C-alpha positions as CSV (number, residue, x, y, z in Angstrom):
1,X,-13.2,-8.1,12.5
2,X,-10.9,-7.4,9.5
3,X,-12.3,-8.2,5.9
4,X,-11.1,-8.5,2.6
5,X,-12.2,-5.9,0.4
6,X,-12.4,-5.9,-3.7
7,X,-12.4,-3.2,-6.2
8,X,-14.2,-3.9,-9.4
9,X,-16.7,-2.9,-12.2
10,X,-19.7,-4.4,-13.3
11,X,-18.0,-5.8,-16.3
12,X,-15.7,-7.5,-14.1
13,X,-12.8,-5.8,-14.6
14,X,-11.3,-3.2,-12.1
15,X,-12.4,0.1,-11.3
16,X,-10.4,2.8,-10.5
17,X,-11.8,5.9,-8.7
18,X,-10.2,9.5,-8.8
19,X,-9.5,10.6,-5.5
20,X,-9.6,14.6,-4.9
21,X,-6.7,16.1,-3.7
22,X,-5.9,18.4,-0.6
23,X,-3.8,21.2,-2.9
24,X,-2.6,22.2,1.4
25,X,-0.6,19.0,1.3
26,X,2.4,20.1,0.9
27,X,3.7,16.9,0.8
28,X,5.4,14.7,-1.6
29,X,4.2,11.0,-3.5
30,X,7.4,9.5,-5.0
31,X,8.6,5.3,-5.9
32,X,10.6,4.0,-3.2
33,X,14.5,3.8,-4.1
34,X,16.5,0.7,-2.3
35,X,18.2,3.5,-0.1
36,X,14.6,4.1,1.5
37,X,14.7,0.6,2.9
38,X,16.3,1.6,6.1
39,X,13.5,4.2,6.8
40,X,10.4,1.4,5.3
41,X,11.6,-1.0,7.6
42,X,11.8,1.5,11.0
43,X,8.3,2.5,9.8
44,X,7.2,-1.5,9.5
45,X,8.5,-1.9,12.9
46,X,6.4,1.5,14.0
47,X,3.6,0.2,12.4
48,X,3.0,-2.9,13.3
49,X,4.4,-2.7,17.1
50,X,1.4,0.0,17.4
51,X,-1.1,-3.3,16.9
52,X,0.1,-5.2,19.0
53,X,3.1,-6.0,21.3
54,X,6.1,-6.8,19.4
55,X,8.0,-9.9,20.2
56,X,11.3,-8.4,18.8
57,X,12.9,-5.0,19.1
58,X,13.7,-2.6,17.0
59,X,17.2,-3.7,16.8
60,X,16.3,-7.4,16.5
61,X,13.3,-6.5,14.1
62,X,14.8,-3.8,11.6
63,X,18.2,-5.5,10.6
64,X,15.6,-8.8,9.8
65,X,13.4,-6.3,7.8
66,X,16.0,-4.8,5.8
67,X,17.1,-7.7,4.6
68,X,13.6,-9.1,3.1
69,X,12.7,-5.1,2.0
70,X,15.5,-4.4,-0.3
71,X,15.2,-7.2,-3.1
72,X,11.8,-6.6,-3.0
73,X,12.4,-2.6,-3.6
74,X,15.5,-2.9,-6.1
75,X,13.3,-5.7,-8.2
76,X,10.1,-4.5,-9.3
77,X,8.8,-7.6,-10.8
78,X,6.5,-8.2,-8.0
79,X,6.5,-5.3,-5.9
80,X,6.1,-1.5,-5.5
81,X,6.6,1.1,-2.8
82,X,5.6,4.6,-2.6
83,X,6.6,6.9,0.1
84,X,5.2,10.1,1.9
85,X,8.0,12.9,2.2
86,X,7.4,15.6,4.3
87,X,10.3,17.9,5.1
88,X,12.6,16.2,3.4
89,X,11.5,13.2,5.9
90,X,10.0,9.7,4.7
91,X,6.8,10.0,7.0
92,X,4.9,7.2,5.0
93,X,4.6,4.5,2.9
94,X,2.1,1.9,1.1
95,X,3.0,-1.4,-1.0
96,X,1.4,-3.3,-3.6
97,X,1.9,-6.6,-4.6
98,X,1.4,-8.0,-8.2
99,X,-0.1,-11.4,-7.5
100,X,-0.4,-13.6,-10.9
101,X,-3.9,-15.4,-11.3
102,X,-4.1,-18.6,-13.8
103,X,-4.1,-18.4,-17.4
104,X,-7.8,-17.5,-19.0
105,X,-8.9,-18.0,-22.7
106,X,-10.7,-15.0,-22.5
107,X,-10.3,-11.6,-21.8
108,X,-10.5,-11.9,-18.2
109,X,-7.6,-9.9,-16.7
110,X,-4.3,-12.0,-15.3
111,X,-2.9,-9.8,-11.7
112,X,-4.8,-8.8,-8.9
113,X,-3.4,-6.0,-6.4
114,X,-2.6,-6.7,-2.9
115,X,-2.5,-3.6,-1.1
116,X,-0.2,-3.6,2.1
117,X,2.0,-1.8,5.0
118,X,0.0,1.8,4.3
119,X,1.2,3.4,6.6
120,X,1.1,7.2,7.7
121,X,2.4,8.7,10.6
122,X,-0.3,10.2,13.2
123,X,0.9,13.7,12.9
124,X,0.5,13.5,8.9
125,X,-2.7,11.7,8.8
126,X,-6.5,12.9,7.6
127,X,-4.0,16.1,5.7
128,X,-5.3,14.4,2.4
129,X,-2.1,12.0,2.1
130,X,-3.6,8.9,2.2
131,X,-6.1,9.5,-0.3
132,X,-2.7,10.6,-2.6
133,X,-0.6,6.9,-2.0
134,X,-3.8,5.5,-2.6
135,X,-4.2,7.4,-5.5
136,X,-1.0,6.3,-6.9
137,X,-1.2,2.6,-6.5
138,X,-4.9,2.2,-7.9
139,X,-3.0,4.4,-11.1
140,X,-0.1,1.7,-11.2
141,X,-3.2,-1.1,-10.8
142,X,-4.8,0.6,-14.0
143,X,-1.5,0.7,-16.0
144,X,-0.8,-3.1,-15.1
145,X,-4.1,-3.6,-16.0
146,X,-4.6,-5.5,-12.4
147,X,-8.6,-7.8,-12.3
148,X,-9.2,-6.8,-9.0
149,X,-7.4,-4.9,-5.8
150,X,-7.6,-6.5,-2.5
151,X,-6.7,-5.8,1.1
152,X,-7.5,-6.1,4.7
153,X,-8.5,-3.6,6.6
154,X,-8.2,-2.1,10.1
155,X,-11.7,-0.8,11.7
156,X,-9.8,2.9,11.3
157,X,-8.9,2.8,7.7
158,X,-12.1,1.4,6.3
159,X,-13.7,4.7,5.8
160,X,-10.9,5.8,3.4
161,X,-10.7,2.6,1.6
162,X,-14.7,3.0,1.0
163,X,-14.6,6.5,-0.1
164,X,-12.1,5.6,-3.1
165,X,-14.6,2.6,-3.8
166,X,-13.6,-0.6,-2.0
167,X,-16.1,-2.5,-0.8
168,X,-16.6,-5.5,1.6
């Protein structure tokens, strides 16, 4: 059973832990560019067709993906990527979506975050690298002053979302 999950304070606004760092990583955090979008959509396809039996191929699926991905990459009005490099290889990725509440009189906060498609490759996963992506979209949250950061999920990831303060 997936669930959404919420990051916030008492006060109502967000909170924003501080993930440690694994200084081993040796890895690199950087914004996707729209020339990444090749790579972010073989990944999606990756991703996803690991969950469950994909009723496209790659060939079918990727050219499809491309073509949604890079508006979304090149205009950051809504969205934001961030990749994992690793010898000189994008080996994964996490977005965030800026979702627009309703208008408040008060000083209730106007976004929420919807975190998606984090996705690391098995080889490069429980090195400390999720906890950095992570890391760098609640930073973005707190800079676009985001209410709250929501997500779904998957029975395997919950222990790292609960560690950086997400909660059911």
């Amino acid at each position: 059973m997936e669930c959404t999950s919420a990051l916030r304070s008492r006060e109502g606004g967000a909170f924003f832990p501080r993930p440690t760092m694994n200084s081993a990583e040796n890895s690199q955090i950087r914004r996707a560019t729209p020339a990444d979008v090749p790579v972010l959509a073989s990944l999606r396809f990756e991703f996803r067709s690991r969950r469950k039996n994909p009723v496209e191929t790659a060939a079918e699926f990727i050219p499809r993906c491309i073509d949604w991905m890079r508006p979304r990459v090149a205009d950051e009005s809504r969205w934001r990527v961030w990749v994992l490099e690793h010898d000189g290889g994008i080996v994964g990725n996490i977005w965030l979506e800026f979702i627009e509440k309703l208008p408040n009189p008060n000083v209730e906060r106007e976004t929420h975050g919807y975190v998606t498609n984090f996705f690391i490759r098995p080889e490069r996963r429980n090195l400390g690298a999720g906890s950095r992506l992570l890391k760098a979209v609640l930073d973005e949250c707190e800079r676009a002053r985001v209410d709250s950061v929501f997500l779904w999920p998957s029975d395997r990831s919950r222990r790292l979302y609960e560690r950086h303060g997400f909660v059911p």
